[in-house]
Coordinates of C-alpha atoms and ligand atoms in Angstrom, one line a residue:
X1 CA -24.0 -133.8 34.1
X2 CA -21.3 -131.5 32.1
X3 CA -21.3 -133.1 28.5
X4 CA -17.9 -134.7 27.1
X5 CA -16.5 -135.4 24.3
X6 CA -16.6 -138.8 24.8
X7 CA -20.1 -139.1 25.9
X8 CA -21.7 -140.5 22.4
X9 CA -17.7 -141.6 21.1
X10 CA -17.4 -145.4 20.0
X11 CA -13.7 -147.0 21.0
X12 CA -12.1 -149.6 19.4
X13 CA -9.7 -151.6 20.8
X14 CA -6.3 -152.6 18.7
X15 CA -4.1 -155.6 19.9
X16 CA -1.5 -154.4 17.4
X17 CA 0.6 -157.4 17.7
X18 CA -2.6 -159.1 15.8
X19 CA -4.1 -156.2 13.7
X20 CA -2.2 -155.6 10.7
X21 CA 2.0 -156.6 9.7
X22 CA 3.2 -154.2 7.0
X23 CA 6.2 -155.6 6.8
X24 CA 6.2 -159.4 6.5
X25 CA 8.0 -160.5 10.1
X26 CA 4.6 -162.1 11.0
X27 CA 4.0 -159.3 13.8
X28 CA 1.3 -156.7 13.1
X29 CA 3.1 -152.8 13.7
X30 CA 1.8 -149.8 13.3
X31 CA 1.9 -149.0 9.6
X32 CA -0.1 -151.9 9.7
X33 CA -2.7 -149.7 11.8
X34 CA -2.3 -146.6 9.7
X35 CA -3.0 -149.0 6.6
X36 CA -6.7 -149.8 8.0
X37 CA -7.6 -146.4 9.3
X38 CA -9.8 -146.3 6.4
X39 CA -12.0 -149.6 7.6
X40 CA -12.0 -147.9 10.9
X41 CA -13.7 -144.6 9.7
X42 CA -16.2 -146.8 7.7
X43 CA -17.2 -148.5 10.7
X44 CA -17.7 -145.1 12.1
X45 CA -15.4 -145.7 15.5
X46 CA -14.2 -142.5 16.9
X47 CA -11.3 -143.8 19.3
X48 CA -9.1 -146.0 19.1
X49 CA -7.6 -148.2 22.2
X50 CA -4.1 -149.3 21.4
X51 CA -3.3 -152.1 23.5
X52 CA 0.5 -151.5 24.7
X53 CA 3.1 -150.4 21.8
X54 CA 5.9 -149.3 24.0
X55 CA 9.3 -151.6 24.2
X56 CA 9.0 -154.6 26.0
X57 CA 10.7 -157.9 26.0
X58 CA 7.4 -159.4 25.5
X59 CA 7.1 -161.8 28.9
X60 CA 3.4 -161.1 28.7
X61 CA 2.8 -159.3 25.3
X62 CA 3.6 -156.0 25.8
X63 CA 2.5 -155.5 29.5
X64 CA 5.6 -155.7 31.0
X65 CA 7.2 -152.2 29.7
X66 CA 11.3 -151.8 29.7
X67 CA 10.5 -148.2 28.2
X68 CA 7.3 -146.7 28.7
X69 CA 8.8 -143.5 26.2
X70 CA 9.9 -145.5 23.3
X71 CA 8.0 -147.8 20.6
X72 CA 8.7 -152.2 21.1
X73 CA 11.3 -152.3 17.6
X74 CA 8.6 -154.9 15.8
X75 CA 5.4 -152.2 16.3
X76 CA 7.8 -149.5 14.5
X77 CA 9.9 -146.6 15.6
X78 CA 8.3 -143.2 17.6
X79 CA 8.0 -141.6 14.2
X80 CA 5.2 -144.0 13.1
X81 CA 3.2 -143.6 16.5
X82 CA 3.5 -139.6 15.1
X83 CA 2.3 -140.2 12.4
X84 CA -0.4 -142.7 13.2
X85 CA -1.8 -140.3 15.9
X86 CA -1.7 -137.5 13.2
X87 CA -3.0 -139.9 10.1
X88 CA -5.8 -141.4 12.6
X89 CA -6.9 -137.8 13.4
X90 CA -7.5 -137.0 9.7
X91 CA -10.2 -139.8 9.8
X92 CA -11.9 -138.5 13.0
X93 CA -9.9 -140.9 15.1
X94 CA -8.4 -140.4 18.5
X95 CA -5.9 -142.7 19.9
X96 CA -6.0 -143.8 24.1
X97 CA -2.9 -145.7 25.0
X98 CA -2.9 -148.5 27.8
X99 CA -1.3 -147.2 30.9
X100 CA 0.6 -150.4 32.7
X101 CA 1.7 -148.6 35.7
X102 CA 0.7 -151.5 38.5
X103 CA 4.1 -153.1 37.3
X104 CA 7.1 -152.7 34.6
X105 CA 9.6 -155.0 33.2
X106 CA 12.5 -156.0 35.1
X107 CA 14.4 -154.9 32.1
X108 CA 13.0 -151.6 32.6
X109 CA 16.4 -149.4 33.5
X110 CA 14.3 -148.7 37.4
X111 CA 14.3 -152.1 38.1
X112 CA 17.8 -153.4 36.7
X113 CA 19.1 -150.3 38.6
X114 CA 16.6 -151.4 41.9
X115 CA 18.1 -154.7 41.9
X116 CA 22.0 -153.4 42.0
X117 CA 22.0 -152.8 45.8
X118 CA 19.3 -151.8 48.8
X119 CA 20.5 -148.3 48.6
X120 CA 20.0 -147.4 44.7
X121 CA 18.0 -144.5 44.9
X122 CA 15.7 -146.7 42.6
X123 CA 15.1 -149.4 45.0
X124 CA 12.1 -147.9 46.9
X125 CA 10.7 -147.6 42.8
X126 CA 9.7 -151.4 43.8
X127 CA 8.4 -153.4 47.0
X128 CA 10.9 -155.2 48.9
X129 CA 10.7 -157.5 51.6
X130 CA 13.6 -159.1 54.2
X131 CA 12.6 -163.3 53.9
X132 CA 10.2 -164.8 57.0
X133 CA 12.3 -167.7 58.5
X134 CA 14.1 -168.2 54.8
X135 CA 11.0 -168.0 53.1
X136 CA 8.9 -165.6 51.3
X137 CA 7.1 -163.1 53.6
X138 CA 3.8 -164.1 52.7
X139 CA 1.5 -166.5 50.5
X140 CA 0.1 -164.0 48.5
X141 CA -0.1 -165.8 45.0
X142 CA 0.3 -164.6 41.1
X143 CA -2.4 -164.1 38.4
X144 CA 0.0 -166.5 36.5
X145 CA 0.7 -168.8 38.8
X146 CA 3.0 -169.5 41.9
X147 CA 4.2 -167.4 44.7
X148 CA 4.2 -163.3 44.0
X149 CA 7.3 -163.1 46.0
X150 CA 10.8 -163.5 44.0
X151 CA 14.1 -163.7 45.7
X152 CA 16.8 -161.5 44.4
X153 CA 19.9 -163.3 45.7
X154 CA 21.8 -160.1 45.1
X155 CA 20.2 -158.5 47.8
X156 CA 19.0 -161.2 50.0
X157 CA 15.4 -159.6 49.7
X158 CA 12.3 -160.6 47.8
X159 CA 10.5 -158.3 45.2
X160 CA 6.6 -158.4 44.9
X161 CA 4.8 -159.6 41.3
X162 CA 1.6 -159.7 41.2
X163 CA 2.0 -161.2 37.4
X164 CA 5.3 -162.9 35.9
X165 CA 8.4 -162.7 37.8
X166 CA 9.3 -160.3 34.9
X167 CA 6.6 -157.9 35.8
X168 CA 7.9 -156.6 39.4
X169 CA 5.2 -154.4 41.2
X170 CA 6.1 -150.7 42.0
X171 CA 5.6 -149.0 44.8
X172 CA 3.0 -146.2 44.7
X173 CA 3.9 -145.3 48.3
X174 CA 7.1 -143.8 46.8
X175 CA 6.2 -140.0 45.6
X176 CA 8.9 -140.4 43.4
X177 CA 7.8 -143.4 41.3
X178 CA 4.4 -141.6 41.2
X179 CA 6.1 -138.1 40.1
X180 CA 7.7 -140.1 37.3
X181 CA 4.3 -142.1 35.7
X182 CA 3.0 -138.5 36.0
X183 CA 6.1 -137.1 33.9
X184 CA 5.4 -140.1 31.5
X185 CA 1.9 -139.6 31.1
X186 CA 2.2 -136.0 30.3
X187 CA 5.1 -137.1 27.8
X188 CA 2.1 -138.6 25.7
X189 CA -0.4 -136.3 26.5
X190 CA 1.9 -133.5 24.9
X191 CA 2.2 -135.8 21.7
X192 CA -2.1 -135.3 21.5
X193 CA -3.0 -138.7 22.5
X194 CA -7.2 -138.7 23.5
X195 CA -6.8 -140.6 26.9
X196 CA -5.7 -144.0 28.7
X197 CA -7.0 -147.8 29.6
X198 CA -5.3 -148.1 32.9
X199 CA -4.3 -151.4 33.2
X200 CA -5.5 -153.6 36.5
X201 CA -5.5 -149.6 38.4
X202 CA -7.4 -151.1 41.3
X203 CA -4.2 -152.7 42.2
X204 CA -1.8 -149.8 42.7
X205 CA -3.3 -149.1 46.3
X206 CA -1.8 -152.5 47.3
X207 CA -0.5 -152.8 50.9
X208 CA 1.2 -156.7 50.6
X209 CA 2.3 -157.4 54.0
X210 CA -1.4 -157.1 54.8
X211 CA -2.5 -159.2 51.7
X212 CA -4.3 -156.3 50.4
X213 CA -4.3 -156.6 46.5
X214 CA -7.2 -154.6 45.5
X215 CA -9.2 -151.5 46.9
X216 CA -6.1 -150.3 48.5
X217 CA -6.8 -147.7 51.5
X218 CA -4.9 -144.9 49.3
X219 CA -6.3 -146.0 45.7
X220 CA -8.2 -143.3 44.9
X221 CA -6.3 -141.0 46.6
X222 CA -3.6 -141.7 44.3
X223 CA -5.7 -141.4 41.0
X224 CA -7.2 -138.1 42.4
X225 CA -3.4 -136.9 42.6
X226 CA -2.9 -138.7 38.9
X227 CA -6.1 -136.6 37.9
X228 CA -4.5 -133.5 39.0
X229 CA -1.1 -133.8 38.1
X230 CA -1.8 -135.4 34.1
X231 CA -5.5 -135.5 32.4
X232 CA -7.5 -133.7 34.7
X233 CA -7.3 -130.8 33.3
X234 CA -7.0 -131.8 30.0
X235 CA -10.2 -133.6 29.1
X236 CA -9.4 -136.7 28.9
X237 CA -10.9 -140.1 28.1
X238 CA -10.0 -142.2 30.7
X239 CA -11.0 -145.9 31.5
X240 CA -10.4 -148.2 34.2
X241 CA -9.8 -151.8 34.3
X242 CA -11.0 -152.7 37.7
X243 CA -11.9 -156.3 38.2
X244 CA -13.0 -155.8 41.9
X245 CA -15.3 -153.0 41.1
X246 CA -18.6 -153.1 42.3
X247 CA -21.3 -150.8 40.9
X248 CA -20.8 -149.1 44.1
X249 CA -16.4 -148.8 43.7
X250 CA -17.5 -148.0 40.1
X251 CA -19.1 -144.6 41.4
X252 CA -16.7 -143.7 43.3
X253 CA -13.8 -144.1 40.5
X254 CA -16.3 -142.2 37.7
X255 CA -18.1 -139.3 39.8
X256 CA -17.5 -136.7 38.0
X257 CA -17.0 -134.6 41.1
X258 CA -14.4 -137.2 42.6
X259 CA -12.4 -136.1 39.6
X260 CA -11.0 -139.7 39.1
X261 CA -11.7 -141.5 35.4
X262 CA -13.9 -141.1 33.3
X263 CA -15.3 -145.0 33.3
X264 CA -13.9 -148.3 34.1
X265 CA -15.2 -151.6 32.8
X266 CA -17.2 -154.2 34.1
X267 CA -16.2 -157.6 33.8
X268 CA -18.4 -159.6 36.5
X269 CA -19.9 -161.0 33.8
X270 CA -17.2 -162.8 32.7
X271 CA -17.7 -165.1 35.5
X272 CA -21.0 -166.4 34.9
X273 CA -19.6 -169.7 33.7
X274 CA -16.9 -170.0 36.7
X275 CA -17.4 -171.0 40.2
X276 CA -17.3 -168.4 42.8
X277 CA -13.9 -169.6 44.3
X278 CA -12.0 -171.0 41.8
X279 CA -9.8 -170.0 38.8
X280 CA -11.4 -168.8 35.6
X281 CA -10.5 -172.4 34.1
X282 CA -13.2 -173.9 36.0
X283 CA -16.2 -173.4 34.4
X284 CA -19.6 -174.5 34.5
X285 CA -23.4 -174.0 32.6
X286 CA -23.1 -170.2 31.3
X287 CA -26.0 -168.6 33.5
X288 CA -27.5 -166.6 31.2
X289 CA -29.9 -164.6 32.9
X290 CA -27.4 -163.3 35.1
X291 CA -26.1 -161.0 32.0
X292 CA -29.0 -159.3 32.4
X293 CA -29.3 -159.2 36.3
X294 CA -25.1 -157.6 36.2
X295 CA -25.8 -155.3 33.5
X296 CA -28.9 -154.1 34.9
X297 CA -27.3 -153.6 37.7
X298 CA -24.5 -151.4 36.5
X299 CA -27.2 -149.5 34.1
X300 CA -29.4 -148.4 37.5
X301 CA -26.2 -147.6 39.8
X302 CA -24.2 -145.3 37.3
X303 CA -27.6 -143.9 35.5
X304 CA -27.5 -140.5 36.6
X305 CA -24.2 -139.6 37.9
X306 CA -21.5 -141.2 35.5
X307 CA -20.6 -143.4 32.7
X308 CA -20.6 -147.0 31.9
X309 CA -17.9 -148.3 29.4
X310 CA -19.8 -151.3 27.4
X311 CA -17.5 -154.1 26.9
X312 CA -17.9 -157.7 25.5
X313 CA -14.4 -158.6 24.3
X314 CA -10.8 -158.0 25.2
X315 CA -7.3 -159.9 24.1
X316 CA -7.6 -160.9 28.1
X317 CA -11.3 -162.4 27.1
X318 CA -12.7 -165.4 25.0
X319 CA -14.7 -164.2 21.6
X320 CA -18.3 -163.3 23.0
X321 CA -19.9 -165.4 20.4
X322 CA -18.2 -168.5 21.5
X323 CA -19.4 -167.6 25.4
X324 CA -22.6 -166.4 25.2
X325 CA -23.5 -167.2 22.0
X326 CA -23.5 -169.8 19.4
X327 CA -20.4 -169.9 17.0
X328 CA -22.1 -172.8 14.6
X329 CA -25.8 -172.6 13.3
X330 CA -26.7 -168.7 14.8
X331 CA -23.7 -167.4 14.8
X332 CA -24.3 -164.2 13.0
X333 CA -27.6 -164.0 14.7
X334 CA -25.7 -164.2 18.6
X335 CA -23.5 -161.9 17.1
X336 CA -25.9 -159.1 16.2
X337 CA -28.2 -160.0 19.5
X338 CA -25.3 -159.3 21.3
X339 CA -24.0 -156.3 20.0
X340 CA -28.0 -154.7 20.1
X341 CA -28.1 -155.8 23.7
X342 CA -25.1 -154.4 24.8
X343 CA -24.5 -151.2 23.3
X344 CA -27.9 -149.7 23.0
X345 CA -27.3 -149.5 26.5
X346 CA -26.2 -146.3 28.1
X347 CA -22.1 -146.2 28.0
X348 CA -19.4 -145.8 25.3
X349 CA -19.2 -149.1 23.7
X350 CA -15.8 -150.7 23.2
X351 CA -15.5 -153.3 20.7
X352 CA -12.5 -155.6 20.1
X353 CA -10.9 -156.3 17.2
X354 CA -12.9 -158.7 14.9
X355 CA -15.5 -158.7 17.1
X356 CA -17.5 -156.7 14.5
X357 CA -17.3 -159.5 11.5
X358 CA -17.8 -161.9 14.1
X359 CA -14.9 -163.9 14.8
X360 CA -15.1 -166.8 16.9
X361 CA -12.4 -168.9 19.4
X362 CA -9.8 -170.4 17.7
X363 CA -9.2 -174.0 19.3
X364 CA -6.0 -175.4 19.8
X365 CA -4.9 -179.8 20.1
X366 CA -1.7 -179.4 21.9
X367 CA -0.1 -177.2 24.3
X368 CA 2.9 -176.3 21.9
X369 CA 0.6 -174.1 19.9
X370 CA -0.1 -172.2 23.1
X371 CA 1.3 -168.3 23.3
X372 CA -0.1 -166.6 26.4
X373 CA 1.7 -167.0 29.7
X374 CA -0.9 -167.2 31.7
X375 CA -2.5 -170.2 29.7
X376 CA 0.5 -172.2 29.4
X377 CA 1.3 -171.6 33.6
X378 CA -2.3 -172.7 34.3
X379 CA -1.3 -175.7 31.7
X380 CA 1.8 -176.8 34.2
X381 CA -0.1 -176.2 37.0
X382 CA -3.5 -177.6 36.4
X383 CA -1.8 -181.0 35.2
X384 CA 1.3 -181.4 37.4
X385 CA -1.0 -180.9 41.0
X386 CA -4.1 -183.1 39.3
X387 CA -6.6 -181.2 39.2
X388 CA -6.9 -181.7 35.7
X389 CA -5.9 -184.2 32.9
X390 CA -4.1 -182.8 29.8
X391 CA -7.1 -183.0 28.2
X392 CA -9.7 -181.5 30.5
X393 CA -6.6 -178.7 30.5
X394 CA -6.2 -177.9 27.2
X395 CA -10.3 -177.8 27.2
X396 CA -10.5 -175.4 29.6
X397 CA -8.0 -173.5 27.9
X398 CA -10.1 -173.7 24.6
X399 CA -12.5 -172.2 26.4
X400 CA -11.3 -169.5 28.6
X401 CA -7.5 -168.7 27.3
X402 CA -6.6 -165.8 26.2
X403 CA -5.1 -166.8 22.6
X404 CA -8.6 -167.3 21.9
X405 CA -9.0 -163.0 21.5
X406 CA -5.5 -163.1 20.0
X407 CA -5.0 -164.3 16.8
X408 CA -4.9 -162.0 14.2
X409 CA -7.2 -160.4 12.3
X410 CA -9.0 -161.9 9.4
X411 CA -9.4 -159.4 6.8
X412 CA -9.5 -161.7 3.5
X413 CA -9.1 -165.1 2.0
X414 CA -5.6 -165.1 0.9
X415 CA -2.6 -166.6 3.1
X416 CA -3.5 -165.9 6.4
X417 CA -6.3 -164.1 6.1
X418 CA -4.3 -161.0 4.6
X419 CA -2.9 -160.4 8.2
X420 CA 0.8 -161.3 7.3
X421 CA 2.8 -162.3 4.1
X422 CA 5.6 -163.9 6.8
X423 CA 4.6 -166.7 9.1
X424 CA 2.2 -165.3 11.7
X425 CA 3.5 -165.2 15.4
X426 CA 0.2 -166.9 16.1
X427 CA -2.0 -169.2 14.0
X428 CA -4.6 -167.8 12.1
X429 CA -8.1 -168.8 12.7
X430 CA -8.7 -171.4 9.9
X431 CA -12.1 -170.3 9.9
X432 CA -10.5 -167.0 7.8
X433 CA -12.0 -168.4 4.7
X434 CA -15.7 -167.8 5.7
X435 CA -14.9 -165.1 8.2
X436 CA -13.2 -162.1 7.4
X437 CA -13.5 -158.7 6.6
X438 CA -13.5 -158.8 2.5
X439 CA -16.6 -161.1 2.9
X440 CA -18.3 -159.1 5.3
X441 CA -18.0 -155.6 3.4
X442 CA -19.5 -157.4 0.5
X443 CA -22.3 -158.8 2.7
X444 CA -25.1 -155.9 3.0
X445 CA -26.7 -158.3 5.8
X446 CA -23.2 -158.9 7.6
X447 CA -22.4 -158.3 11.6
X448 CA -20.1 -155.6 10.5
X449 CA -23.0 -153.9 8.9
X450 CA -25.4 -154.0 12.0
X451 CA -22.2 -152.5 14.0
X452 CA -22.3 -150.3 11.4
X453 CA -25.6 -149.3 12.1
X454 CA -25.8 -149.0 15.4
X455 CA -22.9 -146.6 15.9
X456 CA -25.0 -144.5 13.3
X457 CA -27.8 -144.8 15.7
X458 CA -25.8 -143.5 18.4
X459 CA -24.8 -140.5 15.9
X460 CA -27.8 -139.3 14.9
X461 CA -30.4 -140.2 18.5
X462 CA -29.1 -138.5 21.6
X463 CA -31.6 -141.0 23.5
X464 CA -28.9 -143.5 22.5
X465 CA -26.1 -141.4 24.4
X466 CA -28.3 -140.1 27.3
X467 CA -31.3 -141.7 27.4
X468 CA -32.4 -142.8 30.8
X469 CA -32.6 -146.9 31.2
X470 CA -34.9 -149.1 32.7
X471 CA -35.3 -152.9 32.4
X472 CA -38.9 -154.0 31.7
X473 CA -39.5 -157.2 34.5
X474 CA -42.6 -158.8 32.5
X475 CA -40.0 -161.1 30.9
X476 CA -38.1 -164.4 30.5
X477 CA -35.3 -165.2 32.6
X478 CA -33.3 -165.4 29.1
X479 CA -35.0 -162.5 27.6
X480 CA -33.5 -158.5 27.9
X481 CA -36.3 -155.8 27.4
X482 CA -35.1 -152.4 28.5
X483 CA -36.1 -148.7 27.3
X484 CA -34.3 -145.9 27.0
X485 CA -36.0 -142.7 27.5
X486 CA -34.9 -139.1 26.6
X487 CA -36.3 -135.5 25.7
X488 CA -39.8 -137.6 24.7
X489 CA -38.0 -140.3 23.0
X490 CA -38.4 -143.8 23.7
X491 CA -36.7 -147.0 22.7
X492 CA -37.4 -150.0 23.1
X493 CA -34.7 -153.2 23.2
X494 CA -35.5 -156.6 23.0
X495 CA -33.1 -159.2 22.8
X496 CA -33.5 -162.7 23.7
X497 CA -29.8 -163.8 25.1
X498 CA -30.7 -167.6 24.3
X499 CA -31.7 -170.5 21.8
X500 CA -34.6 -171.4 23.3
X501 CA -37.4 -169.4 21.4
X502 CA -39.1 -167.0 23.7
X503 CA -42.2 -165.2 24.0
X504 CA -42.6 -161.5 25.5
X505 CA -46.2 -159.8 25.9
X506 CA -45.5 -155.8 26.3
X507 CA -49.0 -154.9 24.8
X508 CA -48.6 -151.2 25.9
X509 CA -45.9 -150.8 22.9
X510 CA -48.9 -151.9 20.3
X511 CA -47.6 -152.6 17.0
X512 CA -44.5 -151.2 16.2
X513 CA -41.2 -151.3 12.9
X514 CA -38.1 -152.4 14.1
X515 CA -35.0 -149.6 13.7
X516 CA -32.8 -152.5 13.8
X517 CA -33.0 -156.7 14.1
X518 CA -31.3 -159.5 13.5
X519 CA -34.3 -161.3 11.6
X520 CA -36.3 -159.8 8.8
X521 CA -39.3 -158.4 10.0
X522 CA -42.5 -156.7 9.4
X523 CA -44.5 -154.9 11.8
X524 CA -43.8 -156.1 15.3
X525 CA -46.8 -156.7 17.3
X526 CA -46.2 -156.1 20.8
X527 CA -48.7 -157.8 22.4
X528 CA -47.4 -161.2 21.4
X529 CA -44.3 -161.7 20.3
X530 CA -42.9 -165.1 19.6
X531 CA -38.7 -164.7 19.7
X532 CA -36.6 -166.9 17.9
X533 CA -33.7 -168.4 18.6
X534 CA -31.0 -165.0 19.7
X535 CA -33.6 -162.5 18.4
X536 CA -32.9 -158.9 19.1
X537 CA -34.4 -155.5 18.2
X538 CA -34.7 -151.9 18.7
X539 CA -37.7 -150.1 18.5
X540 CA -38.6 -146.2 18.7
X541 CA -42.1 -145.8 20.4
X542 CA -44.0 -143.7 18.4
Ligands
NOJ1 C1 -4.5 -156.8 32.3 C2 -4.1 -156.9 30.9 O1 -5.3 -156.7 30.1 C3 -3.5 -158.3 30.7 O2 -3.4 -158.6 29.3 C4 -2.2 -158.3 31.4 O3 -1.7 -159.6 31.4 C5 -2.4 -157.9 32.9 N1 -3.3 -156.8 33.1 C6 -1.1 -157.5 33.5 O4 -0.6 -156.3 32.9

């Protein structure tokens, strides 16, 4: 495979509205950002993801876009993006902007000018349909709730939304709507930015009348033409969020010879505490093993011909420690097992805001301290048809909702946690006290540390970056052992993804030092190894 750039690079994803507030209006911006490149270079991150910045009236947080070349008025003005592309640059930092294209505002000027009449030379930007006996045309439903279809009374037609009625779909079938993301893209391309998260992509090849949402029969049609007509050329990073991709899907999208993205993410195992049919609030026993069964999985399919992207967190996601592992007595221990697990695996590793210091869920007691839409329409929805109580609600929402990823960062002990001087547009974590980035910088033995150390890893042992992977089977259910093998190198990673201690036998490793644990350790013999409780290493055969 021809080598990239972005091969051994480390990204780091920014929910600015959380990060940093320079100013005091309680909303992190991007002098905020430029403030804390510094704790970005000493964590050793070489990209940074930058969830949306442009202007939006903020239905869902920035990914519903009214002006997808111009900067939302609380993140700053387009002179600070300048400068924080240039200033993030000068600490070896390259910034990847999300790409919403699936959907805009309907206060973007397309859609207002859409809506005006059925022969605005905008309309066909967006996907109209004539009502089916006075109703909508179909029962295709919203990620946040209710019907997709909207009636515009102006024009006696509905509009398709896949999200909030304020995110109306547009219509990739139109060569002009496509022409103009192109002539966006390249807008931000030209001002040096490193690449793009394309939000929900699998979603553009949408054919609604035949309740198609995902896997559209032109998808990758259209991101070959995208390829061609904006990064392609360029050298891009470019990363998919694909929720219906299988390992298989996830080949075709990152081939290098398909000339599509570079990666897209895997989320399957985000449901490994759902049921297969219903909504993400329904949960169930986390089944552990199945991390390794999905990851494994992913690691054999995309070995040789193209990239994983190694996630854990988003702002869409609950904090991992809180999911998979334990947020009381072994929370920094979860923490570290986790982060050794995942990205000594092959992939570039993204990592989400305070994920490296370790920050946990932040639970809520009523549903007025609830921001995300998509938690407070499940809320109405979830009570009003039954199905839940308030409480078993507001539970579920503790543990799945998206707040949990999105409130703001703790960097210290004063007035919420350093994030804002003004009264935050989400509650802090009160947990800021213990965790938070001052205490962790001090702390030699911290989470940040072992992030620390494992992106130095990654630096310094190509086997890391290119190594090829295999899962050892002489295991636990609960336990991970895989190696990675390159150019004569071998490591070994052993990380047991539960509390239950654990025992692995892999005498052919003999006796061995750890390059990295979570516990203290001396020589590791091989032959019998008793785990404890989240234990994870890494070990270079000798
Ligand atoms: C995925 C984004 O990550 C999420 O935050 C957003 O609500 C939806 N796509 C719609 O844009």
């Amino acid at each position: 495979m021809e080598r990239k750039w972005w091969h051994d690079a480390v990204v780091y994803q920014i929910y600015p509205r959380s990060f940093q507030d320079s100013n005091g209006d309680g909303i992190g911006d991007l002098q905020g950002i430029i403030q804390r490149l510094d704790y970005l270079e000493k964590l050793g991150v070489d990209v940074v993801w930058l969830s949306p910045v442009y202007r939006s009236p903020n239905d869902d947080n920035g990914y519903d876009i009214s002006d997808y070349q111009d900067i939302m008025e609380e993140f700053g003005t387009m002179a600070d993006m300048e400068e924080l592309i240039a200033k993030a640059a000068q600490h070896g930092i390259r910034i990847v902007m999300d790409l919403v294209v699936n959907h805009s505002s309907d206060e973007h000027p397309w859609f207002i000018e859409a809506k005006k009449s059925k022969d605005n030379p905008y309309r066909d930007f967006y996907i109209w349909r004539d009502p089916v006996d006075g109703h909508e045309p179909n029962d295709l439903t919203a990620s946040f709730g209710g019907s997709a279809w909207e009636f515009d009374a102006t024009t006696g037609q509905y509009y398709l939304h896949f999200f909030s009625k304020k995110q109306p779909d547009l219509n990739w079938e139109n060569p002009k709507l496509r022409q103009a993301v192109y002539d966006m893209m390249n807008f931000w391309i030209d001002k040096g930015i490193a690449g793009f998260r394309m939000d929900v992509i699998d979603m553009i090849g949408k054919k609604p009348d035949e309740k198609i949402t995902v896997n559209g029969p032109l998808l990758h049609d259209y991101i070959k033409e995208m390829h061609a007509k904006t990064f392609g050329p360029k050298d891009l990073l470019t990363v998919g969020e694909t929720w219906s991709a299988n390992e298989q899907i996830a080949l075709q999208y990152t081939k290098p010879s398909n000339h599509e993205l570079s990666m897209v993410f895997q989320l399957f195992f985000t449901q490994l505490d759902q049921y297969p049919d219903k909504g993400k609030f329904f949960t169930r026993e986390l089944n552990v093993a199945g991390i390794k069964e999905i990851f494994d999985r992913w690691q054999v399919a995309l070995n040789e011909q193209s990239w994983n992207a190694l996630v854990w967190e988003n702002h869409d996601l609950p904090r991992a420690i809180s999911e998979y592992g334990d947020e009381g007595a072994y929370r920094i221990e979860s923490a570290k097992m986790l982060a050794i697990m995942l990205y000594m695996l092959k992939g570039v590793p993204y990592i989400y805001q305070g994920q490296e210091i370790g920050m946990t869920n932040c639970p809520i007691s009523d549903v007025s301290q609830i921001d995300d839409i998509e938690s407070i329409n499940a809320y109405r929805e979830l009570t009003q048809s039954g199905q839940m109580t308030k409480q078993e609600a507001l539970d579920a929402i503790n543990k799945k909702g998206r707040d949990n990823a999105r409130t703001p960062m703790q960097w210290d002990t004063s007035a919420n946690g350093g994030f804002t001087t003004g009264t935050p547009w989400l509650h802090v974590n009160p947990n800021y006290q213990t965790i938070n980035v001052k205490a962790a910088l001090e702390d030699q033995d911290s989470i940040f540390y072992t992030y620390q150390k494992l992106i130095q890893i990654r630096k310094q042992k190509p086997v890391v970056v290119y190594g090829d992977y295999q899962m050892l089977t002489q295991t636990a259910p609960e336990v991970y052992a895989y190696t990675r093998s390159y150019q004569g190198q071998t490591l070994l990673v052993v990380a047991n993804l539960s509390a239950k201690p654990q025992m692995i036998n892999l005498p052919q490793y003999g006796k061995q030092k750890a390059l990295l644990s979570n516990y203290a350790q001396g020589i590791i013999d091989l032959k019998a190894k008793p785990l404890k409780p989240y234990e994870a290493f890494v070990i270079e055969i000798k």
